[in-house]
C-alpha positions as semicolon CSV with decimal commas, in nm:
position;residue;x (nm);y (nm);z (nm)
1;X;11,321;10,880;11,308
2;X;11,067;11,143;11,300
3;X;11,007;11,213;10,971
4;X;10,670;11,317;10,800
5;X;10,507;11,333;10,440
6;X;10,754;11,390;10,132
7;X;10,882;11,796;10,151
8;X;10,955;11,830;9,794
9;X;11,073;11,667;9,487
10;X;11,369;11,749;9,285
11;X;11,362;11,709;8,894
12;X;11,623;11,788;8,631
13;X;11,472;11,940;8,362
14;X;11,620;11,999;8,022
15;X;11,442;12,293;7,937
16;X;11,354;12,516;8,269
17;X;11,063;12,741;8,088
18;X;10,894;12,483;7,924
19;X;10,904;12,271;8,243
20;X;10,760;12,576;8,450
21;X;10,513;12,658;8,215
22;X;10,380;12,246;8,213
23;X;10,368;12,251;8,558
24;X;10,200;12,615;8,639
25;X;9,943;12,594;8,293
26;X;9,888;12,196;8,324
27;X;9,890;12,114;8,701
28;X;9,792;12,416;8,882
29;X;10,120;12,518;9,038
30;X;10,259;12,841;9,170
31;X;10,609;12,964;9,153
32;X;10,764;13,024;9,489
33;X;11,140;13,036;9,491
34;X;11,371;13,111;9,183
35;X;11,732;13,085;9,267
36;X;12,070;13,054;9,156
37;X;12,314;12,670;9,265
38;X;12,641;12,607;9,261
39;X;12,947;12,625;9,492
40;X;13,146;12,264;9,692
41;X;12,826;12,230;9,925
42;X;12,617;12,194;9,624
43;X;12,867;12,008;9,427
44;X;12,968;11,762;9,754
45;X;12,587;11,684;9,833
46;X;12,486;11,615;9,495
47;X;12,783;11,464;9,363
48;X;12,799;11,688;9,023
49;X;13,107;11,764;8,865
50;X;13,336;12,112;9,002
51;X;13,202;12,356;8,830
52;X;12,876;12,302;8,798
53;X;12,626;12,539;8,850
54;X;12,219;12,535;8,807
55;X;11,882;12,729;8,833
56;X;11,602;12,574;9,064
57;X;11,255;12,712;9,084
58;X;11,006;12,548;9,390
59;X;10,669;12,542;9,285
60;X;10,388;12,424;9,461
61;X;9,989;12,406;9,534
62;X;9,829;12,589;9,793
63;X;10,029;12,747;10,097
64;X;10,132;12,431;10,199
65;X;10,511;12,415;10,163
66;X;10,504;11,986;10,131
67;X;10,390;11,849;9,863
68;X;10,658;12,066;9,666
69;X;10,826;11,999;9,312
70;X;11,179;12,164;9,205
71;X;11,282;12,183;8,890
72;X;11,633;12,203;8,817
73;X;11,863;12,252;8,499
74;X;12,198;12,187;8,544
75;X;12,507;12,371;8,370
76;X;12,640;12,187;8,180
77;X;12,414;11,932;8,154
78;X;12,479;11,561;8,307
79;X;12,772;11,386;8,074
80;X;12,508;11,086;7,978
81;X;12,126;11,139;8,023
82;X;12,004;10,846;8,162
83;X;11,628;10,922;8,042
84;X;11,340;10,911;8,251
85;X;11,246;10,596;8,470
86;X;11,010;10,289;8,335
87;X;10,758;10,096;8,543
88;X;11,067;9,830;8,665
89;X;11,346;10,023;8,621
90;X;11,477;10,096;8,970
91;X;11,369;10,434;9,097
92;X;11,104;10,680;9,103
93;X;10,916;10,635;8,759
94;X;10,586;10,837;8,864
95;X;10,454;11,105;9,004
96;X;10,101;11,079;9,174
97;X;9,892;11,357;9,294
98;X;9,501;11,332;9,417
99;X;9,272;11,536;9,214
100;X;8,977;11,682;9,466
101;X;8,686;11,915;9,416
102;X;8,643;11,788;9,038
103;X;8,580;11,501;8,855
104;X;8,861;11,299;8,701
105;X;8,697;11,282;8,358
106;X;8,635;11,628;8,389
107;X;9,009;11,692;8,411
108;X;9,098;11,466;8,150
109;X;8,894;11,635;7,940
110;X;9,050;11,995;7,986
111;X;9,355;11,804;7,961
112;X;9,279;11,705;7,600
113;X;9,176;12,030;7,507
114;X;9,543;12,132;7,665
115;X;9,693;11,857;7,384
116;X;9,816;11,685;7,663
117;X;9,824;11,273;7,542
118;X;9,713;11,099;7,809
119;X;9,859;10,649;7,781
120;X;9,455;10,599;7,854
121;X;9,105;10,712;7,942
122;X;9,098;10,731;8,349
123;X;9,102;10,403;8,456
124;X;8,855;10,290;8,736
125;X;9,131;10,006;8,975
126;X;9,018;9,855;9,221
127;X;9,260;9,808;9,503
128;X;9,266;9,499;9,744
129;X;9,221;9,650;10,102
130;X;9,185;9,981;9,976
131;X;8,908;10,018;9,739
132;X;8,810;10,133;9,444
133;X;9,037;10,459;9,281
134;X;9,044;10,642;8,911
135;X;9,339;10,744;8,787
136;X;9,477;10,867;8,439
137;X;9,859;10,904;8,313
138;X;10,039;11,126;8,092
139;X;10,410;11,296;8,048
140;X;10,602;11,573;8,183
141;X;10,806;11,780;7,884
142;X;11,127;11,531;7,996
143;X;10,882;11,225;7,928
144;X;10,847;11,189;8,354
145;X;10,515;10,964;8,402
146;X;10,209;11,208;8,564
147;X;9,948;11,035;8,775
148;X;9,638;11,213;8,883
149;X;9,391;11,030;9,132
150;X;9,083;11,024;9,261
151;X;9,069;10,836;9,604
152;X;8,775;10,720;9,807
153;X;8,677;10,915;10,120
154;X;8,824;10,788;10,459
155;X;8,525;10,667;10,541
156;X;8,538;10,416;10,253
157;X;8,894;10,295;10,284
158;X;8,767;10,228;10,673
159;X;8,468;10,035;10,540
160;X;8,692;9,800;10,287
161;X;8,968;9,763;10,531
162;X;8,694;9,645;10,808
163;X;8,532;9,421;10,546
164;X;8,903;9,280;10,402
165;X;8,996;9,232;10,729
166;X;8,692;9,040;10,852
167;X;8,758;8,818;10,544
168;X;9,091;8,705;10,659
169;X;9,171;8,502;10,937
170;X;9,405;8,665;11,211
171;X;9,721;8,522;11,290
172;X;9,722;8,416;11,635
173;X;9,932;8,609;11,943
């Protein structure tokens, strides 16, 4: 199948203003597409109830139309919310997105002065194979789990992977 990085991802929101503003004053993004849902096609590829209608707004970073996020609010509103998604509850429970240009602490910090509560200082993880990346975590108005990370260069994820693989013997043909 020829398929490439993720296009977009869709999130139902419970409150479409405050979600746009978190995501336009917090993260950076731009607003690109504000449009009505509804109608069978809508309600056949989604599974929602007849009847249901929605508002999605696209928003996204750069001119680059991948990497996209959609936030959604349904009408009416799923019959049981199901809450956001835990670290082991099946599913997408994070978002992640690489922070370049700027230094991670330096983001957390404008992030504190944005109230934003972060679950931790950036962490510093080292990553077997990979090498060593920061990250820190916070929340999304609907409680949805926020990564940013800093990643090492291509260069250095060569380097490791050389070294890690030099350290392992390989399986013979």
């Amino acid at each position: 199948m020829a398929i490439s990085e993720i296009h977009h991802v869709a999130l139902t929101v419970s409150d479409l203003k405050k979600s746009i503003a978190f995501y336009k004053e917090v993260l950076g993004f731009h607003k690109t597409l504000d449009m009505p849902l509804g109608g069978p096609g809508l309600e056949r590829m989604l599974k929602v109830r007849p009847g249901t209608k929605g508002r999605s707004v696209i928003l996204q970073q750069g001119p680059s139309t991948v990497g996209e996020i959609e936030l959604i609010e349904f009408d009416p509103p799923a019959e049981k919310s199901t809450g956001p998604k835990r670290p082991g509850d099946p599913g997408v429970f994070l978002l992640s997105f690489e922070v370049k240009g700027e230094e991670l602490t330096d983001v957390y910090q404008r992030l504190q002065h944005q109230g934003i509560q972060c679950s931790a200082e950036p962490q510093t993880l080292s990553l077997e194979g990979y090498g060593s990346i920061k990250a820190v975590v916070f929340e999304d108005p609907d409680g949805v789990m926020i990564e940013l990370i800093q990643l090492p260069s291509t260069d250095d994820v060569r380097c490791v992977r050389d070294a890690y693989r030099a350290e392992r013997p390989q399986p013979a043909a």
